[in-house]
Short mmCIF file of C-alpha atoms in Angstrom, two decimals:
data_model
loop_
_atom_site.label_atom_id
_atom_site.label_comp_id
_atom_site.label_asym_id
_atom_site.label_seq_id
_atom_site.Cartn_x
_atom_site.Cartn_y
_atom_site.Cartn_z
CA UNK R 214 -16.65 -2.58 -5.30
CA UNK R 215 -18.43 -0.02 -2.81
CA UNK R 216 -17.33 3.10 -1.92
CA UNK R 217 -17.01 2.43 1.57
CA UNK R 218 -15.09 -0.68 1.12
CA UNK R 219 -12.72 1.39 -1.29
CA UNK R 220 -12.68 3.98 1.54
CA UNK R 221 -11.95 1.19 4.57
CA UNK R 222 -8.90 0.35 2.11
CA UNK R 223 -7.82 3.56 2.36
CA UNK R 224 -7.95 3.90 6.13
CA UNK R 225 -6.21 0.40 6.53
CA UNK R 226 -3.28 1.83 4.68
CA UNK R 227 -3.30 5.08 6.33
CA UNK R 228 -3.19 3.11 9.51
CA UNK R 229 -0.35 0.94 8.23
CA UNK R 230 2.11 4.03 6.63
CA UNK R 231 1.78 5.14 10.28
CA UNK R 232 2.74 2.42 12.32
CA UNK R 233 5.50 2.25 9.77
CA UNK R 234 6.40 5.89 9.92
CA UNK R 235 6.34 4.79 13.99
CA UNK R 236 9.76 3.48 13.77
CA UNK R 237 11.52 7.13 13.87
CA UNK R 238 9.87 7.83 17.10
CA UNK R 239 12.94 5.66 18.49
CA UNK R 240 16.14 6.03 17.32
CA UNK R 241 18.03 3.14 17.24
CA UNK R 242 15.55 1.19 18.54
CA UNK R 243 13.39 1.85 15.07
CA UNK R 244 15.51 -0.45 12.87
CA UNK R 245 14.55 -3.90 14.99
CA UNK R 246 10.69 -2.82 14.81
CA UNK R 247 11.77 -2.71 10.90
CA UNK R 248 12.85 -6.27 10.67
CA UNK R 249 9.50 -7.29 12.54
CA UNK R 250 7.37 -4.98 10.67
CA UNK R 251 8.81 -5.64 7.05
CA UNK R 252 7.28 -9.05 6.57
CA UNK R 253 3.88 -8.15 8.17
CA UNK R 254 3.46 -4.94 5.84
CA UNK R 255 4.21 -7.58 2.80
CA UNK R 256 1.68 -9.75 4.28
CA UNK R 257 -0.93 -6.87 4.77
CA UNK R 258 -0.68 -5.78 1.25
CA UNK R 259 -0.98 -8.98 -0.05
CA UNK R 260 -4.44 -9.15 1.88
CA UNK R 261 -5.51 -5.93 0.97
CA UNK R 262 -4.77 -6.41 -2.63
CA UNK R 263 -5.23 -9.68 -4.55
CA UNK R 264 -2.73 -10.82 -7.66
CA UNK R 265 -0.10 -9.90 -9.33
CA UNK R 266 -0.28 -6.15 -8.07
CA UNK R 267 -0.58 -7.24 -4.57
CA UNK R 268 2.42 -9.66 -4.68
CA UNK R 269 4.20 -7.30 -6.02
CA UNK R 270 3.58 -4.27 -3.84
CA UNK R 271 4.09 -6.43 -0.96
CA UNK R 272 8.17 -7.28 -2.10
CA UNK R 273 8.25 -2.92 -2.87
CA UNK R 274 6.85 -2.94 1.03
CA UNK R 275 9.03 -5.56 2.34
CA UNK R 276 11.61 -3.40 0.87
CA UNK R 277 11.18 -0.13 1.62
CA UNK R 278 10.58 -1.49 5.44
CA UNK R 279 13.68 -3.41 5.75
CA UNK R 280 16.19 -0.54 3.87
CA UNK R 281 17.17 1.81 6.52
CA UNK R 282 15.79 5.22 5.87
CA UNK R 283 12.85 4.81 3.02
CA UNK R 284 10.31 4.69 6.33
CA UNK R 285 9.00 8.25 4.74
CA UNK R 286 7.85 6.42 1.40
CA UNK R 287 3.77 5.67 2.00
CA UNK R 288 3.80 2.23 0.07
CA UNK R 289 0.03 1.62 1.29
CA UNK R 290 -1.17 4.80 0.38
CA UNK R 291 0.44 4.89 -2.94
CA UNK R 292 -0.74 1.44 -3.58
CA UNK R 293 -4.12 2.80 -2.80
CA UNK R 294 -4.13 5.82 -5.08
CA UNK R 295 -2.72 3.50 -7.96
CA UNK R 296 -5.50 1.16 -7.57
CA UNK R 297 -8.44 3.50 -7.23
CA UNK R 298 -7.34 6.89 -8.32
CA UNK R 299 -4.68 6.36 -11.49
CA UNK R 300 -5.81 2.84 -12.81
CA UNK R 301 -9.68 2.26 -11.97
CA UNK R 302 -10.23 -0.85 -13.11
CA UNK R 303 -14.00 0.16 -13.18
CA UNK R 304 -13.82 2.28 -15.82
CA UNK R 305 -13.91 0.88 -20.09
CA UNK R 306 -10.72 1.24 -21.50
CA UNK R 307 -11.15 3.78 -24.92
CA UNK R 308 -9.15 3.18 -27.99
CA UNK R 309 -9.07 5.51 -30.72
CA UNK R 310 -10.51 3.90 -33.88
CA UNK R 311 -8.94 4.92 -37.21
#
C-alpha cells in the first residue's frame, strides 16, 4: 500500500472523528444527528477497512456513536493508528528460535 493512500486514510478518519465530535456543537439537538450518524460511521469503516477488523471496528463505531457521551472517543483515528502504526501488516513477523 502507498504512502499517500495510507495518508488519505488518515485524513478520511480525521474528517469523520470530526463530524462526529460535531454533535456537541448542539446540545440536545446532538443526540438525533447520533442516531443518523451511527450507522453511516459503521458503514464508513467498513469501506475504509476490509475484513474482520473492519466489521468489527464498524459495531465499536456504531457504538460509541449511538451511546450518549463517548462522542470524544476517535474510533477512526484509533482504527488508523492500529492498522498502520501498532500492527503493520507490512512488516515479517520475528520469532525467536531456540
Amino acid at each position: 500500500m502507498s504512502k499517500k493512500y495510507k495518508y488519505r486514510k488518515l485524513a478520511l478518519s480525521l474528517i469523520f472523528d470530526a463530524v462526529g465530535y460535531a454533535s456537541f456543537i448542539l446540545p440536545g439537538l446532538g443526540e438525533i444527528t447520533d442516531v443518523i450518524w451511527a450507522p453511516i460511521s459503521a458503514f464508513l469503516m467498513t469501506k475504509l477497512y476490509k475484513g474482520n477488523k473492519g466489521k468489527i471496528a464498524a459495531a465499536v463505531s456504531f457504538i460509541e456513536e449511538a451511546m450518549p457521551g463517548l462522542d470524544v472517543i476517535p474510533t477512526f483515528t484509533l482504527m488508523w493508528l492500529y492498522t498502520y502504526v501498532f500492527r503493520p501488516s507490512n512488516e515479517k513477523k520475528k520469532t525467536i528460535e531456540i
